[in-house]
PDB file of C-alpha atoms in Angstrom:
ATOM      1  CA  GLU Q   1      -1.319 -31.844 -40.321  1.00  0.00           C
ATOM      2  CA  THR Q   2      -0.268 -35.482 -40.135  1.00  0.00           C
ATOM      3  CA  GLY Q   3       1.124 -35.525 -36.625  1.00  0.00           C
ATOM      4  CA  VAL Q   4       4.472 -36.778 -37.909  1.00  0.00           C
ATOM      5  CA  THR Q   5       7.437 -34.508 -37.289  1.00  0.00           C
ATOM      6  CA  GLN Q   6      10.983 -34.915 -38.542  1.00  0.00           C
ATOM      7  CA  SER Q   7      14.257 -33.307 -37.554  1.00  0.00           C
ATOM      8  CA  PRO Q   8      16.407 -31.745 -38.698  1.00  0.00           C
ATOM      9  CA  THR Q   9      14.669 -30.261 -41.734  1.00  0.00           C
ATOM     10  CA  HIS Q  10      17.935 -29.608 -43.554  1.00  0.00           C
ATOM     11  CA  LEU Q  11      21.502 -30.686 -42.991  1.00  0.00           C
ATOM     12  CA  ILE Q  12      24.803 -30.812 -44.807  1.00  0.00           C
ATOM     13  CA  LYS Q  13      27.403 -33.523 -44.300  1.00  0.00           C
ATOM     14  CA  THR Q  14      30.615 -34.512 -45.989  1.00  0.00           C
ATOM     15  CA  ARG Q  15      31.401 -37.831 -47.593  1.00  0.00           C
ATOM     16  CA  GLY Q  16      32.321 -40.511 -45.087  1.00  0.00           C
ATOM     17  CA  GLN Q  17      30.493 -38.932 -42.170  1.00  0.00           C
ATOM     18  CA  GLN Q  18      27.575 -40.432 -40.302  1.00  0.00           C
ATOM     19  CA  VAL Q  19      24.092 -38.949 -39.873  1.00  0.00           C
ATOM     20  CA  THR Q  20      21.080 -39.589 -37.648  1.00  0.00           C
ATOM     21  CA  LEU Q  21      17.638 -38.437 -38.691  1.00  0.00           C
ATOM     22  CA  ARG Q  22      14.750 -38.413 -36.254  1.00  0.00           C
ATOM     23  CA  CYS Q  23      11.025 -38.864 -36.511  1.00  0.00           C
ATOM     24  CA  SER Q  24       8.189 -38.523 -34.045  1.00  0.00           C
ATOM     25  CA  SER Q  25       4.932 -40.268 -34.923  1.00  0.00           C
ATOM     26  CA  GLN Q  26       1.390 -39.996 -33.673  1.00  0.00           C
ATOM     27  CA  SER Q  27       0.525 -41.848 -30.513  1.00  0.00           C
ATOM     28  CA  GLY Q  28      -0.717 -45.302 -31.400  1.00  0.00           C
ATOM     29  CA  HIS Q  29       1.091 -45.489 -34.750  1.00  0.00           C
ATOM     30  CA  ASN Q  30       3.122 -48.611 -34.127  1.00  0.00           C
ATOM     31  CA  THR Q  31       4.498 -48.921 -37.653  1.00  0.00           C
ATOM     32  CA  VAL Q  32       7.070 -46.541 -39.085  1.00  0.00           C
ATOM     33  CA  SER Q  33       8.612 -46.589 -42.543  1.00  0.00           C
ATOM     34  CA  TRP Q  34      11.519 -44.622 -43.936  1.00  0.00           C
ATOM     35  CA  TYR Q  35      11.871 -43.566 -47.544  1.00  0.00           C
ATOM     36  CA  GLN Q  36      14.586 -41.916 -49.610  1.00  0.00           C
ATOM     37  CA  GLN Q  37      13.410 -39.501 -52.287  1.00  0.00           C
ATOM     38  CA  ALA Q  38      16.064 -38.300 -54.697  1.00  0.00           C
ATOM     39  CA  LEU Q  39      15.370 -35.169 -56.696  1.00  0.00           C
ATOM     40  CA  GLY Q  40      12.728 -35.836 -59.347  1.00  0.00           C
ATOM     41  CA  GLN Q  41      12.119 -39.398 -58.169  1.00  0.00           C
ATOM     42  CA  GLY Q  42       9.469 -41.242 -56.235  1.00  0.00           C
ATOM     43  CA  PRO Q  43      10.078 -42.305 -52.641  1.00  0.00           C
ATOM     44  CA  GLN Q  44      12.211 -45.442 -52.381  1.00  0.00           C
ATOM     45  CA  PHE Q  45      11.441 -47.788 -49.494  1.00  0.00           C
ATOM     46  CA  ILE Q  46      14.369 -48.129 -47.097  1.00  0.00           C
ATOM     47  CA  PHE Q  47      12.870 -50.176 -44.258  1.00  0.00           C
ATOM     48  CA  GLN Q  48       9.937 -50.508 -41.921  1.00  0.00           C
ATOM     49  CA  TYR Q  49       9.607 -51.113 -38.195  1.00  0.00           C
ATOM     50  CA  TYR Q  50       6.617 -52.654 -36.468  1.00  0.00           C
ATOM     51  CA  ARG Q  51       6.535 -52.672 -32.697  1.00  0.00           C
ATOM     52  CA  GLU Q  52      10.244 -51.869 -32.543  1.00  0.00           C
ATOM     53  CA  GLU Q  53      11.355 -54.667 -34.865  1.00  0.00           C
ATOM     54  CA  GLU Q  54      12.357 -54.373 -38.499  1.00  0.00           C
ATOM     55  CA  ASN Q  55       9.821 -56.230 -40.641  1.00  0.00           C
ATOM     56  CA  GLY Q  56      10.636 -55.134 -44.165  1.00  0.00           C
ATOM     57  CA  ARG Q  57      13.610 -53.764 -46.021  1.00  0.00           C
ATOM     58  CA  GLY Q  58      14.206 -52.363 -49.467  1.00  0.00           C
ATOM     59  CA  ASN Q  59      17.359 -52.522 -51.590  1.00  0.00           C
ATOM     60  CA  PHE Q  60      19.558 -50.432 -49.335  1.00  0.00           C
ATOM     61  CA  PRO Q  61      22.948 -51.483 -47.930  1.00  0.00           C
ATOM     62  CA  PRO Q  62      23.486 -52.279 -44.234  1.00  0.00           C
ATOM     63  CA  ARG Q  63      25.003 -48.858 -43.616  1.00  0.00           C
ATOM     64  CA  PHE Q  64      21.367 -47.699 -43.547  1.00  0.00           C
ATOM     65  CA  SER Q  65      20.002 -48.734 -40.169  1.00  0.00           C
ATOM     66  CA  GLY Q  66      17.171 -47.743 -37.924  1.00  0.00           C
ATOM     67  CA  LEU Q  67      15.564 -47.892 -34.533  1.00  0.00           C
ATOM     68  CA  GLN Q  68      12.043 -47.533 -33.277  1.00  0.00           C
ATOM     69  CA  PHE Q  69      11.302 -46.617 -29.669  1.00  0.00           C
ATOM     70  CA  PRO Q  70       8.300 -47.324 -27.436  1.00  0.00           C
ATOM     71  CA  ASN Q  71       7.348 -43.627 -27.400  1.00  0.00           C
ATOM     72  CA  TYR Q  72       6.521 -43.706 -31.157  1.00  0.00           C
ATOM     73  CA  SER Q  73       9.766 -42.035 -32.161  1.00  0.00           C
ATOM     74  CA  SER Q  74      12.293 -43.522 -34.538  1.00  0.00           C
ATOM     75  CA  GLU Q  75      15.695 -42.918 -36.075  1.00  0.00           C
ATOM     76  CA  LEU Q  76      17.365 -43.476 -39.402  1.00  0.00           C
ATOM     77  CA  ASN Q  77      21.144 -43.797 -39.255  1.00  0.00           C
ATOM     78  CA  VAL Q  78      23.376 -43.685 -42.290  1.00  0.00           C
ATOM     79  CA  ASN Q  79      27.076 -44.485 -41.974  1.00  0.00           C
ATOM     80  CA  ALA Q  80      29.910 -43.757 -44.388  1.00  0.00           C
ATOM     81  CA  LEU Q  81      27.910 -41.195 -46.327  1.00  0.00           C
ATOM     82  CA  GLU Q  82      28.248 -41.120 -50.096  1.00  0.00           C
ATOM     83  CA  LEU Q  83      27.405 -38.334 -52.506  1.00  0.00           C
ATOM     84  CA  ASP Q  84      24.440 -40.331 -53.814  1.00  0.00           C
ATOM     85  CA  ASP Q  85      22.892 -40.312 -50.354  1.00  0.00           C
ATOM     86  CA  SER Q  86      21.896 -36.702 -50.961  1.00  0.00           C
ATOM     87  CA  ALA Q  87      18.100 -36.785 -50.916  1.00  0.00           C
ATOM     88  CA  LEU Q  88      14.935 -36.010 -49.014  1.00  0.00           C
ATOM     89  CA  TYR Q  89      14.380 -38.612 -46.305  1.00  0.00           C
ATOM     90  CA  LEU Q  90      10.763 -39.181 -45.416  1.00  0.00           C
ATOM     91  CA  CYS Q  91       9.372 -40.809 -42.345  1.00  0.00           C
ATOM     92  CA  ALA Q  92       5.859 -42.220 -42.454  1.00  0.00           C
ATOM     93  CA  SER Q  93       3.773 -43.912 -39.795  1.00  0.00           C
ATOM     94  CA  ARG Q  94       0.526 -45.821 -39.550  1.00  0.00           C
ATOM     95  CA  VAL Q  95      -1.576 -47.864 -37.203  1.00  0.00           C
ATOM     96  CA  GLY Q  96      -0.966 -51.569 -37.576  1.00  0.00           C
ATOM     97  CA  ASN Q  97       0.705 -53.316 -40.446  1.00  0.00           C
ATOM     98  CA  THR Q  98      -1.407 -52.122 -43.374  1.00  0.00           C
ATOM     99  CA  GLY Q  99      -3.248 -49.042 -44.463  1.00  0.00           C
ATOM    100  CA  GLU Q 100      -2.403 -45.497 -45.316  1.00  0.00           C
ATOM    101  CA  LEU Q 101       0.840 -43.829 -44.386  1.00  0.00           C
ATOM    102  CA  PHE Q 102       1.045 -40.468 -42.653  1.00  0.00           C
ATOM    103  CA  PHE Q 103       4.145 -38.614 -43.803  1.00  0.00           C
ATOM    104  CA  GLY Q 104       6.366 -36.048 -42.209  1.00  0.00           C
ATOM    105  CA  GLU Q 105       7.753 -33.204 -44.302  1.00  0.00           C
ATOM    106  CA  GLY Q 106      11.150 -34.801 -44.536  1.00  0.00           C
ATOM    107  CA  SER Q 107      14.779 -34.140 -43.796  1.00  0.00           C
ATOM    108  CA  ARG Q 108      16.806 -32.895 -46.727  1.00  0.00           C
ATOM    109  CA  LEU Q 109      20.328 -34.258 -46.593  1.00  0.00           C
ATOM    110  CA  THR Q 110      23.112 -32.862 -48.742  1.00  0.00           C
ATOM    111  CA  VAL Q 111      26.392 -34.762 -48.886  1.00  0.00           C
ATOM    112  CA  LEU Q 112      29.406 -32.817 -50.161  1.00  0.00           C
TER     113      LEU Q 112
ATOM    114  CA  ALA G   1       9.411 -58.212 -59.267  1.00  0.00           C
ATOM    115  CA  GLN G   2       6.689 -55.954 -57.981  1.00  0.00           C
ATOM    116  CA  SER G   3       6.560 -52.519 -59.605  1.00  0.00           C
ATOM    117  CA  VAL G   4       4.464 -49.427 -60.041  1.00  0.00           C
ATOM    118  CA  THR G   5       4.520 -47.575 -63.346  1.00  0.00           C
ATOM    119  CA  GLN G   6       3.375 -44.046 -63.960  1.00  0.00           C
ATOM    120  CA  PRO G   7       3.908 -43.587 -67.697  1.00  0.00           C
ATOM    121  CA  ASP G   8       3.625 -39.807 -67.729  1.00  0.00           C
ATOM    122  CA  ILE G   9       6.506 -37.883 -66.190  1.00  0.00           C
ATOM    123  CA  HIS G  10       4.593 -34.627 -66.468  1.00  0.00           C
ATOM    124  CA  ILE G  11       1.216 -33.468 -67.726  1.00  0.00           C
ATOM    125  CA  THR G  12      -0.080 -29.970 -68.452  1.00  0.00           C
ATOM    126  CA  VAL G  13      -3.793 -29.212 -68.380  1.00  0.00           C
ATOM    127  CA  SER G  14      -5.783 -26.026 -68.547  1.00  0.00           C
ATOM    128  CA  GLU G  15      -7.633 -24.863 -65.478  1.00  0.00           C
ATOM    129  CA  GLY G  16     -11.162 -26.237 -65.604  1.00  0.00           C
ATOM    130  CA  ALA G  17     -10.230 -29.131 -67.871  1.00  0.00           C
ATOM    131  CA  SER G  18     -10.507 -32.763 -66.857  1.00  0.00           C
ATOM    132  CA  LEU G  19      -7.530 -34.788 -65.687  1.00  0.00           C
ATOM    133  CA  GLU G  20      -6.525 -38.425 -65.791  1.00  0.00           C
ATOM    134  CA  LEU G  21      -3.234 -39.700 -64.385  1.00  0.00           C
ATOM    135  CA  ARG G  22      -2.277 -43.235 -65.241  1.00  0.00           C
ATOM    136  CA  CYS G  23      -0.924 -45.934 -62.965  1.00  0.00           C
ATOM    137  CA  ASN G  24      -0.173 -49.583 -63.637  1.00  0.00           C
ATOM    138  CA  TYR G  25       1.175 -52.118 -61.187  1.00  0.00           C
ATOM    139  CA  SER G  26       2.786 -55.481 -61.411  1.00  0.00           C
ATOM    140  CA  TYR G  27       1.877 -57.863 -58.607  1.00  0.00           C
ATOM    141  CA  GLY G  28       0.510 -61.391 -58.419  1.00  0.00           C
ATOM    142  CA  ALA G  29      -2.504 -60.551 -56.288  1.00  0.00           C
ATOM    143  CA  THR G  30      -4.664 -57.483 -55.828  1.00  0.00           C
ATOM    144  CA  PRO G  31      -2.629 -55.109 -53.723  1.00  0.00           C
ATOM    145  CA  TYR G  32      -3.722 -52.225 -51.599  1.00  0.00           C
ATOM    146  CA  LEU G  33      -3.701 -49.169 -53.884  1.00  0.00           C
ATOM    147  CA  PHE G  34      -3.105 -45.529 -53.045  1.00  0.00           C
ATOM    148  CA  TRP G  35      -2.693 -42.113 -54.612  1.00  0.00           C
ATOM    149  CA  TYR G  36      -0.665 -39.488 -52.793  1.00  0.00           C
ATOM    150  CA  VAL G  37       0.022 -35.844 -53.642  1.00  0.00           C
ATOM    151  CA  GLN G  38       3.168 -33.889 -52.832  1.00  0.00           C
ATOM    152  CA  SER G  39       3.371 -30.122 -53.039  1.00  0.00           C
ATOM    153  CA  PRO G  40       6.822 -28.528 -53.336  1.00  0.00           C
ATOM    154  CA  GLY G  41       8.823 -28.844 -50.134  1.00  0.00           C
ATOM    155  CA  GLN G  42       6.114 -30.887 -48.456  1.00  0.00           C
ATOM    156  CA  GLY G  43       5.582 -34.443 -47.380  1.00  0.00           C
ATOM    157  CA  LEU G  44       3.058 -36.694 -49.086  1.00  0.00           C
ATOM    158  CA  GLN G  45      -0.669 -36.492 -48.448  1.00  0.00           C
ATOM    159  CA  LEU G  46      -3.111 -39.317 -49.119  1.00  0.00           C
ATOM    160  CA  LEU G  47      -5.737 -38.534 -51.756  1.00  0.00           C
ATOM    161  CA  LEU G  48      -7.542 -41.874 -51.774  1.00  0.00           C
ATOM    162  CA  LYS G  49      -7.114 -45.605 -51.297  1.00  0.00           C
ATOM    163  CA  TYR G  50      -8.554 -48.893 -52.502  1.00  0.00           C
ATOM    164  CA  PHE G  51      -8.522 -52.062 -50.461  1.00  0.00           C
ATOM    165  CA  SER G  52     -11.565 -53.977 -51.737  1.00  0.00           C
ATOM    166  CA  GLY G  53     -15.185 -53.522 -52.749  1.00  0.00           C
ATOM    167  CA  ASP G  54     -16.431 -50.826 -55.116  1.00  0.00           C
ATOM    168  CA  THR G  55     -13.769 -50.305 -57.754  1.00  0.00           C
ATOM    169  CA  LEU G  56     -14.504 -46.585 -58.062  1.00  0.00           C
ATOM    170  CA  VAL G  57     -13.240 -44.760 -55.018  1.00  0.00           C
ATOM    171  CA  GLN G  58     -13.706 -41.158 -54.036  1.00  0.00           C
ATOM    172  CA  GLY G  59     -11.015 -39.116 -52.382  1.00  0.00           C
ATOM    173  CA  ILE G  60     -10.329 -35.671 -51.083  1.00  0.00           C
ATOM    174  CA  LYS G  61     -10.198 -32.498 -53.177  1.00  0.00           C
ATOM    175  CA  GLY G  62     -12.639 -33.894 -55.740  1.00  0.00           C
ATOM    176  CA  PHE G  63     -10.385 -36.722 -56.935  1.00  0.00           C
ATOM    177  CA  GLU G  64     -11.526 -40.227 -57.765  1.00  0.00           C
ATOM    178  CA  ALA G  65      -9.790 -43.365 -58.996  1.00  0.00           C
ATOM    179  CA  GLU G  66     -10.921 -46.549 -60.648  1.00  0.00           C
ATOM    180  CA  PHE G  67      -9.382 -49.963 -60.091  1.00  0.00           C
ATOM    181  CA  LYS G  68      -9.394 -52.189 -63.155  1.00  0.00           C
ATOM    182  CA  ARG G  69      -8.166 -55.666 -62.317  1.00  0.00           C
ATOM    183  CA  SER G  70      -7.987 -56.800 -65.946  1.00  0.00           C
ATOM    184  CA  GLN G  71      -5.639 -53.947 -66.793  1.00  0.00           C
ATOM    185  CA  SER G  72      -3.758 -53.863 -63.463  1.00  0.00           C
ATOM    186  CA  SER G  73      -4.495 -50.164 -63.412  1.00  0.00           C
ATOM    187  CA  PHE G  74      -5.584 -47.586 -60.873  1.00  0.00           C
ATOM    188  CA  ASN G  75      -5.988 -44.297 -62.726  1.00  0.00           C
ATOM    189  CA  LEU G  76      -6.668 -41.032 -60.954  1.00  0.00           C
ATOM    190  CA  ARG G  77      -9.240 -38.605 -62.324  1.00  0.00           C
ATOM    191  CA  LYS G  78     -10.661 -35.190 -61.633  1.00  0.00           C
ATOM    192  CA  PRO G  79     -13.445 -33.622 -63.708  1.00  0.00           C
ATOM    193  CA  SER G  80     -12.277 -30.008 -63.367  1.00  0.00           C
ATOM    194  CA  VAL G  81      -8.741 -29.053 -62.397  1.00  0.00           C
ATOM    195  CA  HIS G  82      -7.961 -26.033 -60.238  1.00  0.00           C
ATOM    196  CA  TRP G  83      -4.668 -24.112 -60.274  1.00  0.00           C
ATOM    197  CA  SER G  84      -4.025 -25.322 -56.719  1.00  0.00           C
ATOM    198  CA  ASP G  85      -3.910 -28.923 -57.989  1.00  0.00           C
ATOM    199  CA  ALA G  86      -0.477 -28.309 -59.490  1.00  0.00           C
ATOM    200  CA  ALA G  87       1.775 -30.760 -57.641  1.00  0.00           C
ATOM    201  CA  GLU G  88       3.474 -34.145 -57.926  1.00  0.00           C
ATOM    202  CA  TYR G  89       1.205 -37.178 -57.819  1.00  0.00           C
ATOM    203  CA  PHE G  90       2.350 -40.616 -56.740  1.00  0.00           C
ATOM    204  CA  CYS G  91       0.618 -43.917 -57.186  1.00  0.00           C
ATOM    205  CA  ALA G  92       1.542 -46.549 -54.619  1.00  0.00           C
ATOM    206  CA  VAL G  93       0.821 -50.185 -53.884  1.00  0.00           C
ATOM    207  CA  GLY G  94       0.879 -51.890 -50.520  1.00  0.00           C
ATOM    208  CA  LEU G  95       1.811 -55.531 -50.581  1.00  0.00           C
ATOM    209  CA  TYR G  96       3.091 -58.387 -48.485  1.00  0.00           C
ATOM    210  CA  THR G  97       6.612 -59.366 -49.393  1.00  0.00           C
ATOM    211  CA  GLY G  98       8.642 -60.332 -46.367  1.00  0.00           C
ATOM    212  CA  GLY G  99       6.511 -57.943 -44.348  1.00  0.00           C
ATOM    213  CA  PHE G 100       4.032 -55.361 -45.560  1.00  0.00           C
ATOM    214  CA  LYS G 101       5.513 -52.461 -47.487  1.00  0.00           C
ATOM    215  CA  THR G 102       4.295 -49.645 -49.685  1.00  0.00           C
ATOM    216  CA  ILE G 103       6.018 -49.096 -53.021  1.00  0.00           C
ATOM    217  CA  PHE G 104       5.720 -45.844 -54.943  1.00  0.00           C
ATOM    218  CA  GLY G 105       5.797 -45.019 -58.604  1.00  0.00           C
ATOM    219  CA  ALA G 106       8.148 -42.376 -59.981  1.00  0.00           C
ATOM    220  CA  GLY G 107       5.413 -39.754 -59.957  1.00  0.00           C
ATOM    221  CA  THR G 108       3.648 -37.484 -62.433  1.00  0.00           C
ATOM    222  CA  ARG G 109       4.115 -33.766 -62.157  1.00  0.00           C
ATOM    223  CA  LEU G 110       0.956 -31.833 -62.966  1.00  0.00           C
ATOM    224  CA  PHE G 111       1.178 -28.332 -64.381  1.00  0.00           C
ATOM    225  CA  VAL G 112      -1.985 -26.227 -64.607  1.00  0.00           C
ATOM    226  CA  LYS G 113      -2.170 -23.365 -67.075  1.00  0.00           C
ATOM    227  CA  ALA G 114      -4.580 -20.482 -66.831  1.00  0.00           C
TER     228      ALA G 114
END
């Protein structure tokens, strides 16, 4: 039990639509990271928020955006969905700017 | 560019046999190093981590890993594998590059045969 919960667990969208994925972290975890994990691949870093500001980003286009809220929840938004966006999206949180990540179980997105 | 390499896509070992999963990283300085495990349909769970100090670190579930600076490696080991260890294992490095981020390798899937 990591104390990180994600919703929804599964969802299906069509190409061109928009999606919002949500994450609730443990109290005190002021850093949240989002990862995309395609089938058979390792998690790919999308971006990270520290105290509600983005402080790191991977090689993902601007249509991937996020928010972090003061209550330790966060969102990942993806606009103009493409078929290749189909993946497991993982949220992970931690205390401070370094150290181990605590992962949620992910949201599996299928884009048709 | 920084990278994490896990050379073995999958490994099969017999229950009770020893295990070593390989990990190499490419980074100018000594990064923070981690091993995570992912069971099917689950999120990732931390097995162990190395930040500094003793280069042999102990983790949960009987796993250990050794940091070798000269080889840029952080291999995971277990002396006796149990059937419940079958899962996907990810090596990861934490580093400062425009903010602190954790980068994962592609993973090694472990199969355990009776």
